[in-house]
mmCIF file of C-alpha atoms in Angstrom:
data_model
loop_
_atom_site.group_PDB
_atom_site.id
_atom_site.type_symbol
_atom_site.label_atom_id
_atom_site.label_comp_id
_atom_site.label_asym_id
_atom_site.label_seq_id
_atom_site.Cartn_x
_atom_site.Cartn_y
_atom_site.Cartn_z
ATOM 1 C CA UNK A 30 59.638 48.311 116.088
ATOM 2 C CA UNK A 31 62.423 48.521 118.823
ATOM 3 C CA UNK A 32 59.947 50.318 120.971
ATOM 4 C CA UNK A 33 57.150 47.469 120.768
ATOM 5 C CA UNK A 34 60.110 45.372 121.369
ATOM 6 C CA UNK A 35 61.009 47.141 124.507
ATOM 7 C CA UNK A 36 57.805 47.147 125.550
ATOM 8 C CA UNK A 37 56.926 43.806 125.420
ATOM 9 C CA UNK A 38 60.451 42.672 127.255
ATOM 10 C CA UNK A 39 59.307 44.720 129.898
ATOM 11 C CA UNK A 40 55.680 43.497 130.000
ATOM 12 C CA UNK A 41 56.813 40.116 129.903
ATOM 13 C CA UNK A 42 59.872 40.723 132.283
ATOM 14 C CA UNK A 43 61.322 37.592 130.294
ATOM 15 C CA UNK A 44 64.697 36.906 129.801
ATOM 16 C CA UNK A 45 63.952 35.351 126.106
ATOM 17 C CA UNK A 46 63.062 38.145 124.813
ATOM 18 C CA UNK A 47 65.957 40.106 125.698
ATOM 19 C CA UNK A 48 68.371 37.423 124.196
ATOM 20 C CA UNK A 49 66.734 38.300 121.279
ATOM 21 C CA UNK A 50 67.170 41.375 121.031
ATOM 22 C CA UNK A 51 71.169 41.047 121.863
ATOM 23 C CA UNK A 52 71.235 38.661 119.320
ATOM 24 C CA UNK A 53 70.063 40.732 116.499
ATOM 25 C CA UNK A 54 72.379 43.667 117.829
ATOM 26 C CA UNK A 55 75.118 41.138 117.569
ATOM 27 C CA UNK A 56 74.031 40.448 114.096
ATOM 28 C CA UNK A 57 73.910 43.673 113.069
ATOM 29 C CA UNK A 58 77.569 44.591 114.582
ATOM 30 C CA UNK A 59 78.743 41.242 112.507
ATOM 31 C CA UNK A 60 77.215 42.386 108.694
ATOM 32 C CA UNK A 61 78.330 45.904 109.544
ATOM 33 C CA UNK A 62 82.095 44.390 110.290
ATOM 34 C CA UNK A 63 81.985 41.800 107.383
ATOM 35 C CA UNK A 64 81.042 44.688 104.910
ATOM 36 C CA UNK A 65 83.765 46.322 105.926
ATOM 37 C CA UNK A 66 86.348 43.190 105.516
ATOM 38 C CA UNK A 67 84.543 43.150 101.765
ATOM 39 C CA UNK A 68 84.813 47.137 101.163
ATOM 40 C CA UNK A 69 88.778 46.825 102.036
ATOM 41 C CA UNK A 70 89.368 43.442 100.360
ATOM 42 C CA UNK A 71 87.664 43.865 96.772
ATOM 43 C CA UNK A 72 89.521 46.494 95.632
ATOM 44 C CA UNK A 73 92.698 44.356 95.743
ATOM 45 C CA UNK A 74 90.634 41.441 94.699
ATOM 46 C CA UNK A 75 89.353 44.002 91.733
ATOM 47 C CA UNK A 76 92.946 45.206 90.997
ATOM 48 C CA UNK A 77 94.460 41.778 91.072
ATOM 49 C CA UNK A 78 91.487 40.219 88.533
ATOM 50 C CA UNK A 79 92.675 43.312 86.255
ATOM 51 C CA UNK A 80 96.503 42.433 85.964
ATOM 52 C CA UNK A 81 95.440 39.046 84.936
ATOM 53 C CA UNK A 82 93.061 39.886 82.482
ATOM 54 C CA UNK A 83 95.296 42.362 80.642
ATOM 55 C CA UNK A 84 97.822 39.533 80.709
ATOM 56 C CA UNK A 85 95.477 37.423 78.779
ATOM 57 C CA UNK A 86 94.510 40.433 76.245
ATOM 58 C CA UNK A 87 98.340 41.092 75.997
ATOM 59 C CA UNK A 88 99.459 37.389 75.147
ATOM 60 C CA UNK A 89 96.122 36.909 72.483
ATOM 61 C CA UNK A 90 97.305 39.965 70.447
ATOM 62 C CA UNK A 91 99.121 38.804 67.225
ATOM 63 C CA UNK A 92 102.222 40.635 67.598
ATOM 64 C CA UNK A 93 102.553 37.987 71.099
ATOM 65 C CA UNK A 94 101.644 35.268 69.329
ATOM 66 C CA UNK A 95 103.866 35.802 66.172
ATOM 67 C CA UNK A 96 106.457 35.764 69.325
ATOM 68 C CA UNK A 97 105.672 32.679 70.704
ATOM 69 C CA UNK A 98 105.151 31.232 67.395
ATOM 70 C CA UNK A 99 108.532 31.753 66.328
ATOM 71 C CA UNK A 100 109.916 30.485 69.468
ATOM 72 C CA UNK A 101 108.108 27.292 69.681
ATOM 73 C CA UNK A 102 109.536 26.920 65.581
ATOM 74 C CA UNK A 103 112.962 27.405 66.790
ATOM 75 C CA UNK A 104 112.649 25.049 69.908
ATOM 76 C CA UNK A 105 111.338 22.375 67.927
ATOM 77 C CA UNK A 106 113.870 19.329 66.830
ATOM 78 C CA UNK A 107 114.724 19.164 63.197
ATOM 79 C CA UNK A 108 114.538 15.677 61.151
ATOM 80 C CA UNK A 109 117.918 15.451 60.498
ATOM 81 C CA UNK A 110 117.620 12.054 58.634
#
């Protein structure tokens, strides 16, 4: 492929052809650098997903909300009448 490419830049001896070919070198160079922004970032992304999602298992258990139950009981105002 890169070699009928070459030879068909230098057959032609156009200057089209040859932007082309820097521009899909250019593309390449820009997924290869974006994959490695997403290999560094996800794990953090991954990591912080976790910490929220054991949050949420931790507050739905029943001990929790027997908590939270009793504390919205005692917060609550009392008819006094």
């Amino acid at each position: 492929m890169m070699r009928e490419a070459f030879h068909r830049l230098r057959a032609s001896g156009g200057q089209m052809e040859q932007h082309q070919i820097v521009k899909h070198v250019v593309d390449g160079a820009a997924v290869g650098v974006t994959a490695g922004v997403w290999a560094t970032v996800l794990p953090s992304v991954a990591s912080g997903l976790t910490v929220v999602w054991m949050i949420i298992r931790i507050y739905e258990t029943k001990t929790v909300q027997d908590f939270v139950g009793r504390f919205r009981r005692a917060s609550m105002p009392t008819d006094a009448d």
